[in-house]
């Protein structure tokens, strides 16, 4: 039996994605549009730089903040693609993916009961990260009709004296939604007027199509309120390297580094070396992958339209979030039945919050073959069942 475990952790529900994966695990021959992970391997030139450094004996701990060379490269990257100038010495912290960046951020800024406004549907880790840090999640609904864009008026209504931060993620998981410059302008005004933190998870920003990228790192006036999170997993196809970073005011990062000192100490040095190369090679390695995803986006979008499934065209990331409301069953039932009958795994929208009811998430980071076969099977499934 053992002694009682942590109540805080016990109270956090298991991820809806995991629950679904467990169903998949019990079946043979399933094809999957579930994974939020590129089907590309990390570009060879990036791997080579890490291999070379290992062969040269670079295998030690680094500073808790990360290699200075990497922080300088991150600073240059943001200045090249955006506007804010970050000091590599004390305004940039390398992290074990955006996952650790989220954890460090909320543990660094939240006191018990502080509120964080989060648009829903959203990435599965957001609520648990805020709650484990003692914060209170304030959900902000976004809708299929608005293409899941955040509504500044709704944010205004939710802000009060307990609001510590707003957490945004555009382009977003699970919807592929982006923001407009007008919406971002409004949000910046709200953040500054209320002096709250804006935590912007921009892990998908280089995977925005048709020059639609809107980044909060383009607003220098926001610098003292912005906690900018980014990472290499998606755009550079580096999920397994576990590396990302936070750019934020020094006071925030000093807290984060304190946690870091007593927990993970630093990101693996090999991954940091690879990340330096990744940033230097951005223009060479990211656009070909982005263009490929864009073609797959068109393939899946047109395919869904042809089948008669209502959807909107995502402008970034590698997810599409069609509506299955017309079929009169819940998202979970739809995905379960589709899996059982046609052996294709997709994720119920409710895995990303209640607001996801009526939608399902398909990842098109899969191969064209898998996408086409899944679409054919979806067509058959709908014709046979509804
Ligand atoms: C929106 C979002 N943020 C963060 C992450 C975590 O990424 P990382 O591999 O950098 O920890 C993911 C992964 O799916 C994600 O979709």
CSV table of C-alpha atoms and ligand atoms in Angstrom, one decimal:
chain,number,residue,atom,x,y,z
A,1,UNK,CA,0.0,0.0,0.0
A,2,UNK,CA,2.7,2.5,1.1
A,3,UNK,CA,2.3,6.0,2.5
A,4,UNK,CA,-0.1,8.4,0.9
A,5,UNK,CA,1.3,10.1,-2.2
A,6,UNK,CA,1.2,13.8,-3.2
A,7,UNK,CA,-2.4,15.0,-3.3
A,8,UNK,CA,-1.5,17.8,-5.7
A,9,UNK,CA,-0.2,15.4,-8.3
A,10,UNK,CA,-2.9,12.8,-7.6
A,11,UNK,CA,-5.6,15.5,-8.3
A,12,UNK,CA,-4.2,16.2,-11.8
A,13,UNK,CA,-6.0,14.1,-14.4
A,14,UNK,CA,-3.9,11.8,-16.8
A,15,UNK,CA,-3.5,13.3,-20.2
A,16,UNK,CA,-6.4,12.6,-22.6
A,17,UNK,CA,-3.8,11.8,-25.3
A,18,UNK,CA,-2.3,9.1,-23.1
A,19,UNK,CA,-5.7,7.5,-22.5
A,20,UNK,CA,-6.1,7.3,-26.2
A,21,UNK,CA,-2.7,6.0,-26.9
A,22,UNK,CA,-3.4,3.1,-24.5
A,23,UNK,CA,-6.3,2.1,-26.7
A,24,UNK,CA,-4.0,2.2,-29.7
A,25,UNK,CA,-1.4,0.1,-28.0
A,26,UNK,CA,-3.7,-2.8,-27.6
A,27,UNK,CA,-4.3,-3.0,-31.4
A,28,UNK,CA,-2.3,-4.3,-34.4
A,29,UNK,CA,-1.7,-2.5,-37.8
A,30,UNK,CA,-2.9,0.9,-36.6
A,31,UNK,CA,-1.8,4.0,-38.6
A,32,UNK,CA,-1.6,7.2,-36.7
A,33,UNK,CA,-2.2,10.9,-37.2
A,34,UNK,CA,-1.7,11.3,-33.5
A,35,UNK,CA,1.9,12.4,-33.1
A,36,UNK,CA,2.9,16.0,-32.5
A,37,UNK,CA,6.3,15.1,-33.8
A,38,UNK,CA,8.0,15.7,-37.2
A,39,UNK,CA,8.5,12.6,-39.3
A,40,UNK,CA,11.8,14.1,-40.4
A,41,UNK,CA,15.0,13.2,-38.7
A,42,UNK,CA,17.2,16.0,-37.4
A,43,UNK,CA,19.1,17.5,-40.4
A,44,UNK,CA,22.5,15.8,-40.8
A,45,UNK,CA,24.6,18.9,-40.4
A,46,UNK,CA,23.1,19.5,-37.0
A,47,UNK,CA,23.8,15.8,-35.9
A,48,UNK,CA,27.3,16.0,-37.3
A,49,UNK,CA,28.2,19.1,-35.1
A,50,UNK,CA,27.2,17.2,-32.0
A,51,UNK,CA,29.0,14.0,-33.1
A,52,UNK,CA,32.1,16.0,-33.7
A,53,UNK,CA,32.1,17.7,-30.4
A,54,UNK,CA,31.6,14.4,-28.6
A,55,UNK,CA,34.6,13.0,-30.5
A,56,UNK,CA,36.5,16.1,-29.3
A,57,UNK,CA,35.8,15.3,-25.7
A,58,UNK,CA,33.1,17.9,-25.1
A,59,UNK,CA,31.1,15.9,-22.6
A,60,UNK,CA,30.9,18.0,-19.4
A,61,UNK,CA,28.3,20.1,-17.5
A,62,UNK,CA,27.8,23.6,-18.7
A,63,UNK,CA,26.8,26.8,-16.9
A,64,UNK,CA,23.2,26.5,-15.4
A,65,UNK,CA,22.2,29.1,-18.0
A,66,UNK,CA,23.6,27.2,-20.9
A,67,UNK,CA,26.7,27.7,-23.2
A,68,UNK,CA,27.4,31.3,-23.8
A,69,UNK,CA,27.9,30.5,-27.5
A,70,UNK,CA,24.3,29.2,-27.6
A,71,UNK,CA,22.8,32.1,-25.8
A,72,UNK,CA,24.6,34.5,-28.1
A,73,UNK,CA,23.2,32.6,-31.1
A,74,UNK,CA,19.7,32.8,-29.6
A,75,UNK,CA,20.0,36.5,-29.1
A,76,UNK,CA,21.2,36.9,-32.7
A,77,UNK,CA,18.3,34.7,-34.0
A,78,UNK,CA,15.7,36.8,-32.2
A,79,UNK,CA,17.2,40.0,-33.5
A,80,UNK,CA,17.3,38.7,-37.0
A,81,UNK,CA,13.7,37.4,-37.2
A,82,UNK,CA,12.1,39.8,-34.6
A,83,UNK,CA,12.8,43.0,-32.9
A,84,UNK,CA,13.6,42.5,-29.2
A,85,UNK,CA,17.2,42.5,-28.2
A,86,UNK,CA,18.0,40.0,-25.4
A,87,UNK,CA,21.2,40.1,-23.4
A,88,UNK,CA,22.8,36.6,-23.6
A,89,UNK,CA,24.2,37.0,-20.1
A,90,UNK,CA,21.1,37.3,-18.0
A,91,UNK,CA,18.0,37.4,-20.3
A,92,UNK,CA,18.3,34.0,-22.0
A,93,UNK,CA,18.1,30.6,-20.3
A,94,UNK,CA,18.4,27.3,-22.2
A,95,UNK,CA,15.9,24.6,-21.2
A,96,UNK,CA,15.1,20.9,-21.6
A,97,UNK,CA,12.6,21.7,-24.4
A,98,UNK,CA,9.7,24.1,-24.1
A,99,UNK,CA,8.3,21.6,-21.6
A,100,UNK,CA,10.9,22.5,-19.0
A,101,UNK,CA,10.6,26.2,-20.0
A,102,UNK,CA,6.9,26.0,-19.1
A,103,UNK,CA,7.6,24.4,-15.7
A,104,UNK,CA,10.4,26.8,-14.8
A,105,UNK,CA,8.3,29.8,-15.9
A,106,UNK,CA,5.3,29.0,-13.8
A,107,UNK,CA,7.3,27.9,-10.7
A,108,UNK,CA,9.3,31.2,-11.0
A,109,UNK,CA,6.3,33.6,-11.3
A,110,UNK,CA,3.4,32.1,-9.5
A,111,UNK,CA,2.3,32.3,-5.9
A,112,UNK,CA,-0.5,30.1,-4.5
A,113,UNK,CA,-3.8,31.2,-6.1
A,114,UNK,CA,-2.4,33.4,-8.8
A,115,UNK,CA,-4.4,33.2,-12.0
A,116,UNK,CA,-3.2,32.4,-15.5
A,117,UNK,CA,-5.6,33.0,-18.4
A,118,UNK,CA,-5.2,30.3,-21.1
A,119,UNK,CA,-7.2,30.0,-24.3
A,120,UNK,CA,-8.8,26.6,-24.8
A,121,UNK,CA,-8.4,24.2,-26.6
A,122,UNK,CA,-4.7,24.1,-25.7
A,123,UNK,CA,-1.6,22.0,-25.4
A,124,UNK,CA,-2.1,19.3,-22.7
A,125,UNK,CA,0.7,20.4,-20.4
A,126,UNK,CA,-0.5,23.9,-19.8
A,127,UNK,CA,-3.1,23.3,-17.1
A,128,UNK,CA,-1.0,20.8,-15.1
A,129,UNK,CA,2.1,23.1,-15.2
A,130,UNK,CA,0.1,26.0,-13.8
A,131,UNK,CA,-1.6,23.9,-11.2
A,132,UNK,CA,1.5,22.1,-10.0
A,133,UNK,CA,3.1,25.5,-9.5
A,134,UNK,CA,0.2,26.5,-7.3
A,135,UNK,CA,-1.6,28.7,-9.8
A,136,UNK,CA,-5.2,28.7,-10.9
A,137,UNK,CA,-6.1,28.2,-14.5
A,138,UNK,CA,-8.7,30.6,-16.0
A,139,UNK,CA,-10.0,29.1,-19.2
A,140,UNK,CA,-10.7,31.3,-22.1
A,141,UNK,CA,-12.9,29.8,-24.8
A,142,UNK,CA,-11.9,30.1,-28.4
A,143,UNK,CA,-14.3,28.9,-31.2
A,144,UNK,CA,-14.2,27.1,-34.5
A,145,UNK,CA,-16.2,30.0,-35.9
A,146,UNK,CA,-13.4,32.4,-35.0
A,147,UNK,CA,-10.8,29.9,-36.3
A,148,UNK,CA,-9.7,29.6,-32.7
A,149,UNK,CA,-8.1,33.0,-32.6
A,150,UNK,CA,-7.9,34.7,-29.2
A,151,UNK,CA,-10.5,37.4,-28.5
A,152,UNK,CA,-8.9,40.4,-26.8
A,153,UNK,CA,-12.4,41.4,-25.4
A,154,UNK,CA,-12.7,38.1,-23.7
A,155,UNK,CA,-9.2,38.4,-22.2
A,156,UNK,CA,-10.2,41.9,-20.8
A,157,UNK,CA,-13.2,40.4,-19.1
A,158,UNK,CA,-11.2,37.7,-17.4
A,159,UNK,CA,-8.4,39.9,-16.0
A,160,UNK,CA,-8.6,40.9,-12.4
A,161,UNK,CA,-6.3,41.7,-9.5
A,162,UNK,CA,-5.3,38.0,-9.1
A,163,UNK,CA,-4.2,37.7,-12.8
A,164,UNK,CA,-0.5,37.0,-13.0
A,165,UNK,CA,-0.1,35.9,-16.6
A,166,UNK,CA,-1.7,35.2,-19.9
A,167,UNK,CA,-0.4,32.1,-21.7
A,168,UNK,CA,-0.7,32.1,-25.5
A,169,UNK,CA,0.5,29.7,-28.2
A,170,UNK,CA,0.1,30.8,-31.8
A,171,UNK,CA,0.4,29.0,-34.2
A,172,UNK,CA,-1.3,26.6,-31.8
A,173,UNK,CA,-1.5,23.0,-30.8
A,174,UNK,CA,-4.1,21.4,-31.3
A,175,UNK,CA,-5.8,23.8,-33.7
A,176,UNK,CA,-3.1,25.2,-36.1
A,177,UNK,CA,-4.7,28.6,-35.4
A,178,UNK,CA,-2.6,31.8,-35.8
A,179,UNK,CA,-3.1,35.4,-34.7
A,180,UNK,CA,-3.4,38.6,-36.6
A,181,UNK,CA,-1.2,41.6,-36.1
A,182,UNK,CA,-4.4,43.5,-35.0
A,183,UNK,CA,-5.2,41.0,-32.3
A,184,UNK,CA,-1.6,41.0,-31.1
A,185,UNK,CA,-1.6,44.8,-30.9
A,186,UNK,CA,-4.7,44.6,-28.7
A,187,UNK,CA,-3.2,42.0,-26.5
A,188,UNK,CA,0.0,43.9,-26.0
A,189,UNK,CA,-2.1,46.9,-24.9
A,190,UNK,CA,-4.0,44.8,-22.4
A,191,UNK,CA,-0.9,43.3,-21.0
A,192,UNK,CA,0.8,46.6,-20.5
A,193,UNK,CA,-2.3,48.3,-19.0
A,194,UNK,CA,-2.7,45.6,-16.5
A,195,UNK,CA,1.0,44.9,-15.9
A,196,UNK,CA,0.7,41.1,-16.2
A,197,UNK,CA,3.1,38.6,-17.8
A,198,UNK,CA,2.5,37.4,-21.3
A,199,UNK,CA,3.9,33.9,-21.6
A,200,UNK,CA,4.2,33.2,-25.3
A,201,UNK,CA,4.9,29.7,-26.4
A,202,UNK,CA,6.2,30.2,-29.9
A,203,UNK,CA,7.5,26.7,-30.6
A,204,UNK,CA,5.6,26.6,-33.9
A,205,UNK,CA,6.4,30.1,-35.1
A,206,UNK,CA,8.9,29.1,-37.8
A,207,UNK,CA,6.2,26.7,-39.1
A,208,UNK,CA,3.8,29.5,-40.1
A,209,UNK,CA,2.7,29.5,-43.7
A,210,UNK,CA,2.3,32.3,-46.2
A,211,UNK,CA,4.3,34.8,-44.1
A,212,UNK,CA,1.5,34.9,-41.5
A,213,UNK,CA,3.8,34.7,-38.5
A,214,UNK,CA,3.0,37.2,-35.7
A,215,UNK,CA,5.4,37.1,-32.8
A,216,UNK,CA,5.3,38.9,-29.5
A,217,UNK,CA,9.1,39.3,-29.8
A,218,UNK,CA,8.2,42.0,-32.4
A,219,UNK,CA,7.1,44.3,-29.6
A,220,UNK,CA,10.1,45.9,-27.8
A,221,UNK,CA,7.7,47.8,-25.5
A,222,UNK,CA,6.5,44.5,-24.1
A,223,UNK,CA,10.0,43.3,-23.1
A,224,UNK,CA,9.6,43.7,-19.4
A,225,UNK,CA,6.3,41.7,-19.4
A,226,UNK,CA,7.1,39.1,-22.0
A,227,UNK,CA,8.3,35.6,-21.2
A,228,UNK,CA,9.1,34.2,-24.6
A,229,UNK,CA,9.4,30.4,-24.9
A,230,UNK,CA,10.8,28.7,-28.0
A,231,UNK,CA,12.5,25.4,-28.8
A,232,UNK,CA,14.0,23.2,-31.4
A,233,UNK,CA,11.7,20.2,-31.3
A,234,UNK,CA,9.3,21.1,-34.1
A,235,UNK,CA,10.8,23.5,-36.7
A,236,UNK,CA,14.3,21.9,-36.6
A,237,UNK,CA,13.0,18.3,-36.1
A,238,UNK,CA,14.9,17.9,-32.8
A,239,UNK,CA,12.3,16.4,-30.4
A,240,UNK,CA,14.7,13.8,-28.9
A,241,UNK,CA,17.5,16.4,-28.2
A,242,UNK,CA,15.2,18.0,-25.6
A,243,UNK,CA,16.3,21.6,-26.0
A,244,UNK,CA,14.5,24.9,-25.9
A,245,UNK,CA,14.9,28.3,-24.3
A,246,UNK,CA,13.3,31.1,-22.3
A,247,UNK,CA,13.9,34.8,-23.0
A,248,UNK,CA,12.6,36.9,-20.1
A,249,UNK,CA,13.4,39.7,-17.7
A,250,UNK,CA,16.4,38.9,-15.5
A,251,UNK,CA,14.4,38.8,-12.3
A,252,UNK,CA,12.3,36.0,-13.7
A,253,UNK,CA,15.3,34.0,-15.0
A,254,UNK,CA,17.2,34.4,-11.7
A,255,UNK,CA,14.3,32.5,-10.1
A,256,UNK,CA,14.2,30.0,-12.8
A,257,UNK,CA,18.0,29.4,-12.6
A,258,UNK,CA,17.6,28.8,-8.8
A,259,UNK,CA,15.2,25.9,-9.6
A,260,UNK,CA,17.5,24.7,-12.3
A,261,UNK,CA,20.6,24.6,-10.0
A,262,UNK,CA,18.8,22.2,-7.7
A,263,UNK,CA,17.1,20.1,-10.3
A,264,UNK,CA,18.4,19.5,-13.9
A,265,UNK,CA,21.6,21.6,-13.5
A,266,UNK,CA,21.9,22.2,-17.3
A,267,UNK,CA,20.7,21.0,-20.7
A,268,UNK,CA,22.9,18.2,-22.1
A,269,UNK,CA,26.0,19.8,-23.7
A,270,UNK,CA,25.7,17.8,-26.9
A,271,UNK,CA,22.2,19.1,-27.4
A,272,UNK,CA,23.4,22.7,-26.8
A,273,UNK,CA,26.2,22.3,-29.4
A,274,UNK,CA,23.6,20.9,-31.8
A,275,UNK,CA,21.3,23.8,-31.1
A,276,UNK,CA,24.1,26.3,-32.0
A,277,UNK,CA,24.4,24.7,-35.4
A,278,UNK,CA,20.7,24.5,-35.8
A,279,UNK,CA,20.3,28.2,-35.3
A,280,UNK,CA,23.2,29.0,-37.7
A,281,UNK,CA,21.5,26.8,-40.3
A,282,UNK,CA,18.0,28.0,-39.8
A,283,UNK,CA,17.5,29.4,-43.3
A,284,UNK,CA,19.0,26.3,-44.9
A,285,UNK,CA,17.1,23.6,-42.9
A,286,UNK,CA,13.8,25.1,-41.8
A,287,UNK,CA,12.1,26.4,-45.0
A,288,UNK,CA,12.3,23.1,-46.9
A,289,UNK,CA,10.6,21.3,-44.0
A,290,UNK,CA,8.1,24.1,-43.6
A,291,UNK,CA,7.2,24.0,-47.3
A,292,UNK,CA,6.8,20.3,-47.1
A,293,UNK,CA,4.4,20.6,-44.2
A,294,UNK,CA,2.5,23.3,-46.2
A,295,UNK,CA,2.0,20.9,-49.0
A,296,UNK,CA,0.7,18.2,-46.6
A,297,UNK,CA,-1.5,20.8,-45.0
A,298,UNK,CA,-3.1,21.4,-48.4
A,299,UNK,CA,-3.4,17.7,-49.0
A,300,UNK,CA,-5.2,17.0,-45.7
A,301,UNK,CA,-7.3,20.2,-45.9
A,302,UNK,CA,-8.5,19.5,-49.5
A,303,UNK,CA,-9.0,15.8,-48.6
A,304,UNK,CA,-11.2,16.7,-45.6
A,305,UNK,CA,-13.2,19.2,-47.7
A,306,UNK,CA,-13.7,16.6,-50.4
A,307,UNK,CA,-15.0,14.1,-47.9
A,308,UNK,CA,-17.4,16.8,-46.6
A,309,UNK,CA,-15.9,17.3,-43.2
A,310,UNK,CA,-16.1,20.9,-42.0
A,311,UNK,CA,-12.8,22.4,-41.3
A,312,UNK,CA,-10.8,25.6,-41.5
A,313,UNK,CA,-7.4,26.0,-43.1
A,314,UNK,CA,-4.7,26.1,-40.4
A,315,UNK,CA,-2.1,28.7,-41.0
A,316,UNK,CA,0.7,27.2,-38.9
A,317,UNK,CA,2.0,24.2,-36.9
A,318,UNK,CA,1.2,20.7,-38.3
A,319,UNK,CA,-2.3,20.1,-37.0
A,320,UNK,CA,-5.8,20.4,-38.4
A,321,UNK,CA,-8.8,20.5,-36.1
A,322,UNK,CA,-11.9,19.7,-38.1
A,323,UNK,CA,-15.5,19.7,-36.7
A,324,UNK,CA,-17.3,16.4,-36.4
A,325,UNK,CA,-20.4,17.9,-34.9
A,326,UNK,CA,-22.5,17.0,-37.9
A,327,UNK,CA,-22.1,13.3,-37.1
A,328,UNK,CA,-24.0,13.6,-33.9
A,329,UNK,CA,-21.6,11.7,-31.6
A,330,UNK,CA,-18.9,12.9,-29.2
A,331,UNK,CA,-15.3,13.5,-30.3
A,332,UNK,CA,-14.2,10.6,-28.1
A,333,UNK,CA,-16.8,8.2,-29.5
A,334,UNK,CA,-16.0,9.3,-33.1
A,335,UNK,CA,-12.2,8.6,-32.6
A,336,UNK,CA,-12.8,5.4,-30.8
A,337,UNK,CA,-15.2,4.1,-33.5
A,338,UNK,CA,-12.9,5.2,-36.3
A,339,UNK,CA,-10.0,3.5,-34.6
A,340,UNK,CA,-11.9,0.2,-34.1
A,341,UNK,CA,-13.5,0.1,-37.6
A,342,UNK,CA,-10.7,1.6,-39.7
A,343,UNK,CA,-7.5,1.3,-37.6
A,344,UNK,CA,-6.6,5.0,-37.9
A,345,UNK,CA,-5.7,6.9,-34.7
A,346,UNK,CA,-6.7,10.5,-34.3
A,347,UNK,CA,-7.2,12.5,-31.1
A,348,UNK,CA,-10.5,13.7,-29.7
A,349,UNK,CA,-10.6,17.5,-29.3
A,350,UNK,CA,-11.6,17.0,-25.6
A,351,UNK,CA,-8.0,15.8,-24.9
A,352,UNK,CA,-7.2,19.6,-25.2
A,353,UNK,CA,-10.0,20.8,-22.9
A,354,UNK,CA,-13.8,20.6,-22.9
A,355,UNK,CA,-14.0,23.4,-25.6
A,356,UNK,CA,-12.5,20.8,-28.0
A,357,UNK,CA,-15.8,18.8,-27.9
A,358,UNK,CA,-17.1,18.5,-31.5
A,359,UNK,CA,-13.6,18.5,-33.0
A,360,UNK,CA,-10.8,16.1,-33.6
A,361,UNK,CA,-7.1,16.7,-34.0
A,362,UNK,CA,-5.2,15.2,-37.0
A,363,UNK,CA,-1.4,15.7,-37.2
A,364,UNK,CA,-0.1,16.0,-40.7
A,365,UNK,CA,3.5,15.6,-39.6
A,366,UNK,CA,3.0,12.1,-40.9
A,367,UNK,CA,4.0,10.8,-44.3
A,368,UNK,CA,1.9,11.6,-47.4
A,369,UNK,CA,1.1,7.9,-47.7
A,370,UNK,CA,-0.3,7.8,-44.1
A,371,UNK,CA,-2.2,11.0,-44.7
A,372,UNK,CA,-3.8,9.7,-48.0
A,373,UNK,CA,-4.6,6.3,-46.6
A,374,UNK,CA,-6.2,7.9,-43.5
A,375,UNK,CA,-8.3,10.2,-45.6
A,376,UNK,CA,-9.5,7.3,-47.7
A,377,UNK,CA,-10.4,5.3,-44.6
A,378,UNK,CA,-12.2,8.4,-43.1
A,379,UNK,CA,-14.3,8.7,-46.3
A,380,UNK,CA,-15.3,5.0,-46.1
A,381,UNK,CA,-16.0,5.3,-42.4
A,382,UNK,CA,-18.3,8.3,-42.8
A,383,UNK,CA,-20.1,6.7,-45.7
A,384,UNK,CA,-20.6,3.4,-43.8
A,385,UNK,CA,-21.5,4.8,-40.4
A,386,UNK,CA,-23.4,8.1,-40.8
B,1,LIG,C1,2.4,24.0,-27.9
B,1,LIG,C2,3.5,23.1,-27.4
B,1,LIG,N1,4.4,23.6,-26.5
B,1,LIG,C3,5.4,22.9,-26.0
B,1,LIG,C4,5.6,21.6,-26.5
B,1,LIG,C5,6.8,20.8,-25.9
B,1,LIG,O1,7.8,20.8,-26.7
B,1,LIG,P1,9.3,20.4,-26.3
B,1,LIG,O2,9.6,19.2,-27.1
B,1,LIG,O3,10.1,21.6,-26.7
B,1,LIG,O4,9.3,20.2,-24.9
B,1,LIG,C6,4.7,21.0,-27.4
B,1,LIG,C7,4.9,19.6,-27.8
B,1,LIG,O5,4.1,19.1,-28.5
B,1,LIG,C8,3.7,21.8,-27.9
B,1,LIG,O6,2.8,21.4,-28.8
